[in-house]
Coordinates of C-alpha atoms and ligand atoms in Angstrom, one line a residue:
M1 CA -39.0 -12.6 10.2
D2 CA -37.6 -11.9 13.7
R3 CA -34.2 -10.3 13.8
G4 CA -31.4 -12.9 13.7
T5 CA -33.7 -16.0 13.4
G6 CA -33.8 -16.2 9.6
P7 CA -31.6 -18.1 7.2
A8 CA -27.8 -18.1 7.9
V9 CA -25.7 -16.3 5.4
L10 CA -22.0 -16.8 5.2
V11 CA -20.2 -13.4 4.8
T12 CA -16.6 -14.0 3.7
G13 CA -14.5 -11.0 4.4
G14 CA -17.2 -9.8 6.8
A15 CA -14.7 -8.1 9.1
G16 CA -13.8 -5.6 6.3
Y17 CA -15.4 -2.3 5.4
I18 CA -18.2 -3.3 3.1
G19 CA -18.6 -6.7 4.6
A20 CA -19.2 -5.4 8.1
H21 CA -21.8 -3.0 6.8
T22 CA -23.5 -5.8 4.9
A23 CA -23.5 -8.1 8.0
K24 CA -25.3 -5.3 9.8
A25 CA -27.9 -4.9 7.0
L26 CA -28.4 -8.7 6.9
H27 CA -29.1 -8.8 10.6
G28 CA -31.5 -5.9 10.3
R29 CA -33.5 -7.9 7.7
G30 CA -33.7 -10.9 10.0
Y31 CA -30.8 -13.0 8.5
R32 CA -28.1 -14.6 10.6
P33 CA -24.8 -13.4 9.2
V34 CA -21.8 -15.7 9.9
V35 CA -18.5 -13.9 9.2
F36 CA -15.5 -15.9 7.8
D37 CA -12.4 -13.7 7.8
D38 CA -8.7 -14.2 8.3
L39 CA -8.4 -10.7 9.9
T40 CA -5.4 -9.8 7.8
S41 CA -7.1 -6.5 6.8
G42 CA -10.4 -6.8 8.6
F43 CA -11.1 -6.0 12.3
R44 CA -12.4 -8.3 15.0
E45 CA -14.3 -5.2 16.4
A46 CA -16.2 -4.8 13.2
V47 CA -17.9 -8.2 13.6
Q48 CA -20.9 -7.2 15.8
W49 CA -23.9 -8.9 14.2
G50 CA -23.1 -12.6 14.3
P51 CA -20.3 -15.1 14.9
L52 CA -16.8 -14.8 13.5
V53 CA -15.0 -17.8 12.1
E54 CA -11.3 -17.0 11.6
G55 CA -10.0 -18.7 8.4
D56 CA -8.4 -18.3 5.0
I57 CA -10.6 -18.2 2.0
R58 CA -8.4 -20.9 0.2
D59 CA -9.0 -23.3 3.1
A60 CA -11.7 -25.6 1.8
D61 CA -11.9 -27.7 4.9
A62 CA -12.5 -24.6 7.1
L63 CA -15.2 -23.4 4.7
A64 CA -16.9 -26.7 4.7
E65 CA -16.9 -27.0 8.4
T66 CA -18.4 -23.5 8.7
I67 CA -21.1 -24.2 6.2
K68 CA -22.1 -27.4 8.1
T69 CA -21.9 -26.0 11.6
H70 CA -23.9 -22.9 10.9
D71 CA -26.4 -24.4 8.4
I72 CA -25.4 -21.8 5.7
Q73 CA -28.1 -21.2 3.1
A74 CA -26.4 -18.5 0.9
V75 CA -23.0 -16.8 0.6
I76 CA -21.9 -13.2 0.2
H77 CA -18.3 -13.3 -0.9
F78 CA -16.1 -10.3 -0.1
A79 CA -12.9 -12.0 1.0
G80 CA -10.0 -11.0 -1.2
L81 CA -7.1 -8.6 -1.8
I82 CA -8.1 -5.1 -2.9
E83 CA -5.1 -2.8 -3.2
V84 CA -4.7 -2.0 -6.9
G85 CA -1.1 -0.9 -6.6
R86 CA -0.1 -4.0 -4.7
S87 CA -1.7 -6.1 -7.4
V88 CA 0.7 -4.7 -9.9
A89 CA 3.7 -5.7 -7.7
K90 CA 2.2 -9.1 -6.7
P91 CA -0.1 -10.4 -9.4
D92 CA 0.5 -14.1 -8.5
L93 CA -0.7 -13.5 -4.9
F94 CA -3.9 -11.7 -6.2
W95 CA -4.7 -14.6 -8.5
E96 CA -4.1 -17.1 -5.7
V97 CA -6.3 -15.3 -3.1
N98 CA -9.0 -13.8 -5.3
V99 CA -9.4 -16.4 -8.0
S100 CA -8.2 -19.7 -6.3
G101 CA -10.0 -18.6 -3.2
T102 CA -13.2 -18.1 -5.1
T103 CA -12.7 -21.5 -6.8
A104 CA -12.4 -23.2 -3.3
L105 CA -15.5 -21.4 -2.1
L106 CA -17.5 -22.4 -5.2
T107 CA -16.5 -26.1 -4.9
V108 CA -17.4 -26.3 -1.2
M109 CA -20.7 -24.6 -1.9
R110 CA -21.5 -27.1 -4.6
E111 CA -20.5 -30.0 -2.4
H112 CA -22.8 -28.8 0.4
G113 CA -25.8 -27.8 -1.8
V114 CA -25.5 -24.0 -1.2
G115 CA -27.0 -22.6 -4.3
Q116 CA -26.9 -18.8 -3.9
L117 CA -24.0 -16.4 -4.1
V118 CA -23.5 -12.6 -4.2
F119 CA -20.0 -11.6 -5.3
S120 CA -18.1 -8.5 -4.5
S121 CA -16.9 -7.3 -7.9
S122 CA -15.7 -3.9 -9.0
A123 CA -15.9 -1.2 -11.6
A124 CA -12.2 -2.0 -12.1
V125 CA -13.4 -4.7 -14.6
Y126 CA -14.1 -1.9 -17.1
G127 CA -10.9 0.2 -17.4
Q128 CA -11.2 3.4 -19.5
G129 CA -11.4 1.7 -22.9
A130 CA -12.8 3.9 -25.7
R131 CA -15.3 5.7 -23.5
G132 CA -15.5 9.5 -23.5
P133 CA -14.7 11.1 -20.2
L134 CA -18.3 12.1 -19.4
E135 CA -20.0 8.8 -20.5
T136 CA -21.5 6.6 -17.9
I137 CA -20.7 2.9 -17.9
A138 CA -23.3 0.2 -18.6
E139 CA -22.7 -3.4 -17.7
T140 CA -22.3 -4.3 -21.3
A141 CA -19.3 -1.9 -21.7
D142 CA -16.0 -3.4 -22.9
K143 CA -14.1 -5.2 -20.1
A144 CA -10.5 -3.9 -20.1
P145 CA -9.1 -4.1 -16.5
A146 CA -6.2 -1.7 -16.0
S147 CA -4.7 -3.8 -13.2
P148 CA -4.2 -7.4 -12.0
Y149 CA -6.7 -6.6 -9.3
G150 CA -9.4 -5.9 -12.0
D151 CA -8.2 -9.0 -13.9
T152 CA -8.9 -11.2 -10.9
K153 CA -12.3 -9.7 -10.3
L154 CA -13.3 -10.3 -13.9
A155 CA -11.8 -13.9 -13.8
A156 CA -13.8 -14.6 -10.7
E157 CA -17.0 -13.4 -12.4
W158 CA -16.3 -15.8 -15.3
L159 CA -15.8 -18.7 -12.9
I160 CA -19.0 -17.9 -11.1
Q161 CA -20.9 -17.5 -14.3
A162 CA -19.6 -20.9 -15.6
Q163 CA -20.7 -22.6 -12.3
C164 CA -24.2 -21.1 -12.8
R165 CA -24.4 -22.7 -16.2
A166 CA -22.9 -26.0 -15.2
Y167 CA -24.5 -26.6 -11.8
G168 CA -27.5 -24.3 -11.4
L169 CA -25.9 -21.9 -9.0
T170 CA -27.7 -18.5 -8.8
A171 CA -25.4 -15.6 -8.5
V172 CA -25.2 -11.8 -8.7
A173 CA -21.8 -10.0 -9.1
L174 CA -22.0 -6.4 -7.8
R175 CA -19.6 -4.1 -9.5
Y176 CA -18.9 -1.3 -7.0
F177 CA -18.0 2.2 -7.9
N178 CA -16.5 4.3 -5.1
A179 CA -17.6 3.0 -1.7
A180 CA -17.6 5.8 0.9
G181 CA -19.1 7.0 4.1
A182 CA -19.9 5.0 7.3
D183 CA -22.8 3.6 9.1
P184 CA -24.7 6.4 10.8
S185 CA -24.5 4.6 14.2
G186 CA -20.8 5.3 14.4
L187 CA -20.2 1.6 15.3
I188 CA -18.4 0.7 12.0
G189 CA -16.7 2.6 9.3
E190 CA -13.8 2.8 6.9
A191 CA -10.4 1.6 8.3
H192 CA -7.8 0.8 5.6
E193 CA -4.2 0.5 6.5
P194 CA -2.6 2.3 4.8
E195 CA -5.5 4.6 3.9
T196 CA -5.3 5.7 0.3
H197 CA -8.9 6.9 -0.3
L198 CA -9.9 10.5 -1.0
I199 CA -12.6 11.1 1.5
P200 CA -10.8 9.8 4.7
L201 CA -7.6 11.5 3.6
A202 CA -9.4 14.9 2.9
I203 CA -11.1 14.7 6.3
A204 CA -7.9 13.8 8.1
A205 CA -6.2 16.8 6.4
A206 CA -9.0 19.1 7.5
L207 CA -9.0 17.9 11.1
G208 CA -5.2 18.2 11.3
D209 CA -4.9 14.5 11.8
G210 CA -3.0 13.9 8.5
P211 CA -0.8 15.7 6.0
P212 CA -2.3 18.1 3.5
L213 CA -4.2 16.4 0.8
T214 CA -2.5 16.1 -2.6
I215 CA -5.0 16.4 -5.5
F216 CA -3.8 14.0 -8.2
G217 CA -4.0 15.8 -11.5
Q218 CA -6.0 18.9 -12.6
D219 CA -5.6 18.5 -16.3
F220 CA -8.1 15.8 -17.0
E221 CA -10.8 16.2 -19.7
T222 CA -13.4 16.9 -17.1
P223 CA -15.4 20.1 -16.3
D224 CA -13.0 21.3 -13.6
G225 CA -9.9 19.2 -14.7
T226 CA -10.0 16.8 -11.7
C227 CA -11.1 13.2 -11.8
L228 CA -14.8 12.3 -11.7
R229 CA -15.9 9.3 -9.6
D230 CA -19.3 7.9 -8.6
Y231 CA -19.4 7.9 -4.7
I232 CA -21.8 5.4 -3.2
H233 CA -22.7 5.3 0.5
V234 CA -21.5 2.1 2.1
S235 CA -25.0 1.6 3.7
D236 CA -26.5 1.8 0.2
L237 CA -24.0 -0.7 -1.0
A238 CA -24.8 -3.0 1.9
A239 CA -28.5 -2.7 1.0
A240 CA -27.7 -3.7 -2.6
H241 CA -26.3 -7.0 -1.3
V242 CA -29.4 -7.8 0.6
A243 CA -31.5 -6.9 -2.4
A244 CA -29.3 -9.2 -4.5
L245 CA -30.1 -12.1 -2.1
E246 CA -33.8 -11.3 -2.4
A247 CA -34.0 -10.7 -6.1
G248 CA -35.8 -14.0 -6.8
L249 CA -33.6 -15.0 -9.7
A250 CA -34.1 -18.5 -11.3
P251 CA -31.7 -21.3 -10.5
G252 CA -28.7 -21.0 -12.9
A253 CA -29.2 -17.3 -13.4
F254 CA -26.1 -15.0 -13.3
E255 CA -26.3 -11.2 -13.2
A256 CA -23.6 -8.6 -13.1
V257 CA -24.9 -5.3 -11.9
N258 CA -23.3 -1.9 -11.3
V259 CA -23.7 -0.4 -7.9
G260 CA -23.4 3.4 -8.2
T261 CA -25.5 6.5 -8.3
G262 CA -25.0 7.6 -11.9
Q263 CA -23.7 11.0 -10.7
G264 CA -20.0 11.9 -11.2
R265 CA -18.4 14.1 -8.6
S266 CA -15.0 15.7 -9.1
V267 CA -12.1 15.6 -6.6
A268 CA -12.4 19.4 -6.3
E269 CA -16.2 19.0 -5.4
V270 CA -15.4 16.4 -2.8
V271 CA -12.7 18.6 -1.2
E272 CA -15.2 21.5 -1.1
A273 CA -17.8 19.2 0.5
V274 CA -15.4 18.1 3.2
G275 CA -14.4 21.7 3.9
R276 CA -18.1 22.6 4.3
A277 CA -18.7 19.7 6.7
V278 CA -15.6 20.3 8.9
G279 CA -16.0 24.1 8.8
C280 CA -12.5 24.9 7.4
A281 CA -10.9 24.6 4.1
V282 CA -9.0 21.3 3.4
P283 CA -5.3 22.0 3.3
H284 CA -4.1 20.7 0.0
S285 CA -1.6 20.9 -2.8
L286 CA -2.0 20.2 -6.5
G287 CA 0.1 17.2 -7.6
A288 CA 0.7 15.1 -10.7
R289 CA -1.8 12.4 -11.9
R290 CA -1.7 9.1 -10.0
A291 CA -0.6 6.2 -12.3
G292 CA -3.6 4.3 -13.6
D293 CA -6.3 6.8 -12.6
P294 CA -8.9 7.1 -15.4
P295 CA -10.4 10.6 -15.8
S296 CA -13.9 9.3 -15.0
L297 CA -15.7 6.3 -13.6
V298 CA -19.4 6.8 -13.4
A299 CA -22.1 4.0 -13.4
D300 CA -25.1 3.7 -15.5
P301 CA -27.2 2.4 -12.5
R302 CA -30.4 1.4 -14.4
R303 CA -29.8 -2.3 -14.3
A304 CA -29.6 -2.4 -10.5
Q305 CA -33.1 -0.8 -10.4
E306 CA -34.4 -3.4 -12.9
V307 CA -32.8 -6.5 -11.5
L308 CA -32.6 -5.7 -7.8
G309 CA -35.3 -3.1 -7.3
W310 CA -32.5 -1.1 -5.6
T311 CA -31.8 2.6 -5.7
P312 CA -29.4 4.6 -3.5
Q313 CA -31.0 6.3 -0.5
H314 CA -28.1 7.9 1.4
S315 CA -25.6 8.8 -1.3
S316 CA -25.8 12.5 -1.6
L317 CA -22.2 13.8 -1.3
D318 CA -23.0 15.8 1.8
T319 CA -24.6 12.7 3.6
I320 CA -21.6 10.6 2.6
V321 CA -19.1 13.2 3.9
A322 CA -21.2 13.8 7.1
D323 CA -21.2 10.1 8.0
A324 CA -17.5 9.7 7.1
L325 CA -16.7 12.7 9.3
R326 CA -18.6 11.3 12.3
W327 CA -16.6 8.0 12.0
E328 CA -13.2 9.7 11.4
R329 CA -13.7 11.9 14.5
K330 CA -14.3 8.9 16.6
P331 CA -13.2 5.6 15.0
C332 CA -13.9 2.5 17.1
Y333 CA -11.1 0.5 15.6
G334 CA -8.2 0.8 13.1
S335 CA -5.1 2.9 13.6
G336 CA -6.5 5.6 11.3
V337 CA -4.7 7.9 8.9
R338 CA -2.1 8.6 11.6
G339 CA -1.5 8.0 15.2
P340 CA -2.2 5.2 17.7
K341 CA -5.2 2.9 17.6
G342 CA -8.5 4.7 17.6
R343 CA -6.9 8.0 18.6
R344 CA -6.6 11.0 16.4
K345 CA -4.7 14.2 17.1
S346 CA -8.0 16.0 17.0
Q347 CA -9.3 13.8 19.8
I348 CA -6.4 14.2 22.1
A349 CA -7.1 16.9 24.7
V350 CA -4.5 19.6 24.9
Ligands
UDP401 N1 -7.3 11.2 -5.0 C1 -6.6 12.4 -4.8 N2 -5.8 12.4 -3.7 C2 -5.6 11.4 -2.8 C3 -6.4 10.2 -3.0 C4 -7.3 10.2 -4.1 O1 -6.7 13.3 -5.6 O2 -4.8 11.5 -1.9 C5 -8.2 11.1 -6.2 C6 -7.9 10.0 -7.1 O3 -7.0 10.4 -8.1 C7 -9.3 9.7 -7.7 C8 -10.3 10.0 -6.6 O4 -9.5 10.9 -5.7 O5 -9.5 10.5 -8.8 C9 -10.8 8.8 -5.8 O6 -9.7 8.1 -5.4 P1 -9.8 6.9 -4.4 O7 -8.4 6.4 -4.1 O8 -10.6 7.4 -3.2 O9 -10.7 5.8 -5.1 P2 -10.4 5.1 -6.5 O10 -11.2 5.9 -7.5 O11 -9.0 5.0 -6.8 O12 -11.0 3.7 -6.3

């Protein structure tokens, strides 16, 4: 397949962090990504590998028009609200966008004969449950979301699975662990506003572009007392979406698959890795636990290998941090942890 001449794939939310990396991966495999995004949290500048259609995921007419105009053959669905804290304050909004938006998309797909979907789900569907702090999480683990955000991801999975049974849709829900890093090209990367994630905040602190990092809790039941997470390079995540499209599942099949490495890394280890990459210790203080943070979230990644033939290739902690650092030093869009668009204190000549 030549680059960009293969089947057209609708990427809802394709101007966001994982969506933009997936559009690039699709293009690299010869697909034609068509991004559908309302740009409320995504960036126009992140859409570089195909057309952008500006629209709201709940707008069935706009979705239908896009599917017809671009001859869409499959959909990768990222569009939705993602901030866990905000979901606690505004659960109705999260249900409206994440669940009603998915319903609108599924209806339009059925009406237009688009039979393949990859859905952006989350490890937030699991919650801590009765799991020990060092246990990995298999897909069959109890579902006990700790936030309305997690509730909406699980509800959307149920809706999708029901459509597979009822109408023969083929779908894969990818349950992400901690997406991190940036494309090695430096063209796209992580740009959340406000930024709340550990790696960009630790880098900003080390570069002097942000306040000292606060480590949330050091009294967890983990080897060094700080939280364990499973950090997965965003380019590996993007590759998992392409693998899900190409998994060759039968019509009507539904699979929910973890996307992680199986390796837990502690907050203290991440802070050390950032210090090594930047060449100076990360200024930090020790703070209280953040509400709702489970001690550990680490994937059992075996099913992704079985179903998708996918394993991570770029997810060593040092590679993730090096790629994140390249982006944070020179972001192409987003206002960053602090300061005006695309400019960091560490970039401003003195
Ligand atoms: N974390 C921290 N300080 C921060 C941000 C995050 O100690 O300023 C910790 C957080 O408690 C969690 C880990 O870093 O244990 C990863 O948090 P992040 O927000 O990046 O992702 P999450 O696991 O919440 O999806």
